[in-house]
Amino acid sequence: MSSVDDLIAQRLKKLKNEPEISSSAVGATGGLARVPRKTDAECIDELLEKMSSEVQLDSAGESRSVDVDSEIQARLERLKDWTRKLQPSPTKPALRDVVDQVMADVAVIEISEPDTPPSGQEDDADELPWCVICNEDAALRCLGCSRDLYCQRCFKEFHDEEDEMHLSEAYKN
């Protein structure tokens, strides 16, 4: 029967594309001979080689990381230098501060000196007696708006927070 078993085993190996095993490789138990194991020293040496190669790979990655970090830091320093050059020096006033000061001066002048005709006399002959916005009968003259005429409603509606300081006088036909 062992010949039948051997024949079946050979056919099975051919189907699985396995190499044929010689009779000397078959052990006393009838199974395949075992591959000789490595000694503990060989296993330790192999593990040490693997670990040293991994350490080398890690250190190479870290050096690349350090290079990238130093490059980014250098770029950041160049940007900081560039922004320092763009900022105004502390001895010169900032443009925004100068503009704010001029606007405040102009506002003080407008409040303190309402518009009056240079001749001192009003030129009422050419003036039409209605509101410059809605054409209702005029009730007020705004001294801060080139002496324009307004009805009560339009004067309140169109003089916002900036124009609240405008002085007005009653208009008489």
Short mmCIF file of C-alpha atoms in Angstrom, two decimals:
data_model
loop_
_atom_site.label_atom_id
_atom_site.label_comp_id
_atom_site.label_asym_id
_atom_site.label_seq_id
_atom_site.Cartn_x
_atom_site.Cartn_y
_atom_site.Cartn_z
CA MET A 1 0.00 0.00 0.00
CA SER A 2 2.83 2.31 0.56
CA SER A 3 3.52 2.27 -3.18
CA VAL A 4 -0.02 3.49 -3.84
CA ASP A 5 0.43 6.18 -1.22
CA ASP A 6 3.74 7.19 -2.76
CA LEU A 7 2.16 7.32 -6.20
CA ILE A 8 -0.68 9.54 -4.97
CA ALA A 9 1.78 11.81 -3.15
CA GLN A 10 3.87 12.22 -6.34
CA ARG A 11 0.81 13.07 -8.45
CA LEU A 12 -0.37 15.58 -5.84
CA LYS A 13 3.03 17.26 -5.87
CA LYS A 14 2.95 17.51 -9.65
CA LEU A 15 -0.47 19.14 -9.48
CA LYS A 16 0.79 21.64 -6.91
CA ASN A 17 4.01 22.22 -8.89
CA GLU A 18 6.17 21.20 -5.95
CA PRO A 19 9.62 19.69 -6.50
CA GLU A 20 9.97 16.01 -5.86
CA ILE A 21 11.61 15.00 -2.61
CA SER A 22 14.17 12.28 -2.59
CA SER A 23 13.77 9.35 -0.28
CA SER A 24 16.75 10.50 1.82
CA ALA A 25 14.93 13.69 2.75
CA VAL A 26 12.07 11.73 4.23
CA GLY A 27 12.59 11.31 7.94
CA ALA A 28 11.79 8.46 10.25
CA THR A 29 8.30 9.77 10.81
CA GLY A 30 7.60 9.65 7.10
CA GLY A 31 7.41 13.46 6.84
CA LEU A 32 9.76 15.93 5.23
CA ALA A 33 13.15 16.62 6.69
CA ARG A 34 13.36 19.83 8.62
CA VAL A 35 15.45 22.77 7.49
CA PRO A 36 18.36 23.26 9.84
CA ARG A 37 17.67 26.09 12.31
CA LYS A 38 19.96 29.02 12.85
CA THR A 39 21.84 29.25 16.06
CA ASP A 40 21.03 31.93 18.60
CA ALA A 41 24.20 33.83 17.74
CA GLU A 42 23.22 33.92 14.05
CA CYS A 43 19.74 35.18 14.93
CA ILE A 44 21.22 37.90 17.15
CA ASP A 45 23.65 38.97 14.43
CA GLU A 46 20.83 39.12 11.89
CA LEU A 47 18.66 41.21 14.22
CA LEU A 48 21.55 43.58 14.94
CA GLU A 49 22.11 44.10 11.20
CA LYS A 50 18.41 44.84 10.65
CA MET A 51 18.33 47.29 13.57
CA SER A 52 21.47 49.11 12.43
CA SER A 53 20.06 49.52 8.91
CA GLU A 54 16.81 50.90 10.36
CA VAL A 55 18.76 53.33 12.55
CA GLN A 56 20.68 54.52 9.49
CA LEU A 57 17.42 55.09 7.60
CA ASP A 58 15.94 56.99 10.56
CA SER A 59 19.00 59.21 10.93
CA ALA A 60 18.96 60.00 7.21
CA GLY A 61 15.31 61.03 7.52
CA GLU A 62 16.08 63.21 10.53
CA SER A 63 18.91 64.99 8.74
CA ARG A 64 16.55 65.75 5.86
CA SER A 65 14.03 67.03 8.37
CA VAL A 66 16.65 69.28 9.97
CA ASP A 67 17.59 70.61 6.52
CA VAL A 68 13.95 71.42 5.76
CA ASP A 69 13.53 73.09 9.16
CA SER A 70 16.60 75.25 8.68
CA GLU A 71 15.43 76.24 5.19
CA ILE A 72 12.01 77.26 6.52
CA GLN A 73 13.63 79.21 9.34
CA ALA A 74 15.86 81.08 6.87
CA ARG A 75 12.85 81.97 4.72
CA LEU A 76 11.01 83.22 7.79
CA GLU A 77 13.93 85.46 8.73
CA ARG A 78 14.02 86.91 5.20
CA LEU A 79 10.29 87.68 5.45
CA LYS A 80 10.76 89.35 8.83
CA ASP A 81 13.55 91.51 7.39
CA TRP A 82 11.33 92.43 4.46
CA THR A 83 8.43 93.48 6.71
CA ARG A 84 10.78 95.51 8.93
CA LYS A 85 11.86 97.45 5.85
CA LEU A 86 8.23 98.19 4.96
CA GLN A 87 7.26 99.47 8.40
CA PRO A 88 7.65 103.22 8.93
CA SER A 89 10.43 104.36 11.19
CA PRO A 90 9.34 105.48 14.67
CA THR A 91 10.61 109.03 14.08
CA LYS A 92 8.32 109.61 11.10
CA PRO A 93 4.58 109.73 11.81
CA ALA A 94 2.53 107.07 10.12
CA LEU A 95 0.50 108.19 7.12
CA ARG A 96 -2.73 107.23 8.86
CA ASP A 97 -1.85 109.45 11.84
CA VAL A 98 -1.14 112.42 9.56
CA VAL A 99 -4.42 111.93 7.68
CA ASP A 100 -6.37 111.68 10.95
CA GLN A 101 -4.77 114.89 12.24
CA VAL A 102 -5.57 116.80 9.02
CA MET A 103 -9.17 115.54 9.07
CA ALA A 104 -9.56 116.68 12.69
CA ASP A 105 -8.16 120.12 11.81
CA VAL A 106 -10.55 120.46 8.87
CA ALA A 107 -13.51 119.46 11.04
CA VAL A 108 -12.61 122.13 13.63
CA ILE A 109 -12.36 124.77 10.90
CA GLU A 110 -15.74 123.78 9.41
CA ILE A 111 -17.46 123.93 12.81
CA SER A 112 -15.93 127.23 13.83
CA GLU A 113 -16.46 129.06 10.52
CA PRO A 114 -19.82 128.45 8.81
CA ASP A 115 -19.95 129.19 5.10
CA THR A 116 -20.96 132.76 4.39
CA PRO A 117 -20.88 134.60 1.12
CA PRO A 118 -17.71 136.68 0.73
CA SER A 119 -19.63 139.89 0.09
CA GLY A 120 -21.43 139.63 3.42
CA GLN A 121 -24.82 139.90 1.69
CA GLU A 122 -26.91 136.93 0.74
CA ASP A 123 -27.67 136.51 -2.92
CA ASP A 124 -31.35 135.67 -2.43
CA ALA A 125 -32.42 136.94 -5.85
CA ASP A 126 -31.10 133.85 -7.68
CA GLU A 127 -32.13 131.41 -4.95
CA LEU A 128 -35.22 129.26 -5.36
CA PRO A 129 -37.33 128.93 -2.17
CA TRP A 130 -37.59 125.15 -1.93
CA CYS A 131 -35.71 122.16 -0.50
CA VAL A 132 -32.69 121.07 -2.54
CA ILE A 133 -33.72 117.42 -2.11
CA CYS A 134 -37.49 117.10 -2.39
CA ASN A 135 -38.66 120.49 -3.75
CA GLU A 136 -40.97 121.13 -0.76
CA ASP A 137 -41.08 124.64 0.66
CA ALA A 138 -37.79 125.36 2.42
CA ALA A 139 -37.86 125.85 6.19
CA LEU A 140 -34.15 125.80 7.13
CA ARG A 141 -30.84 127.01 5.73
CA CYS A 142 -27.84 124.82 6.63
CA LEU A 143 -24.82 127.00 7.33
CA GLY A 144 -22.46 124.03 7.02
CA CYS A 145 -23.74 122.83 3.61
CA SER A 146 -22.99 125.86 1.43
CA ARG A 147 -26.11 127.53 2.83
CA ASP A 148 -28.41 125.04 1.07
CA LEU A 149 -32.14 125.13 1.78
CA TYR A 150 -33.94 122.14 3.31
CA CYS A 151 -37.40 121.25 4.54
CA GLN A 152 -37.56 120.01 8.16
CA ARG A 153 -37.85 116.34 7.16
CA CYS A 154 -34.92 116.30 4.68
CA PHE A 155 -32.65 118.25 7.04
CA LYS A 156 -33.14 115.67 9.81
CA GLU A 157 -32.94 112.71 7.45
CA PHE A 158 -29.81 113.68 5.52
CA HIS A 159 -27.70 115.20 8.28
CA ASP A 160 -26.15 112.12 9.88
CA GLU A 161 -23.63 111.88 12.73
CA GLU A 162 -20.90 113.64 10.76
CA ASP A 163 -23.19 116.54 9.84
CA GLU A 164 -24.87 116.95 13.25
CA MET A 165 -22.56 119.83 14.06
CA HIS A 166 -23.88 121.88 11.12
CA LEU A 167 -25.64 125.00 12.27
CA SER A 168 -28.92 125.98 10.68
CA GLU A 169 -31.15 129.03 10.62
CA ALA A 170 -34.80 129.48 9.82
CA TYR A 171 -35.49 130.39 6.21
CA LYS A 172 -37.94 133.17 5.44
CA ASN A 173 -39.22 133.89 1.92
#
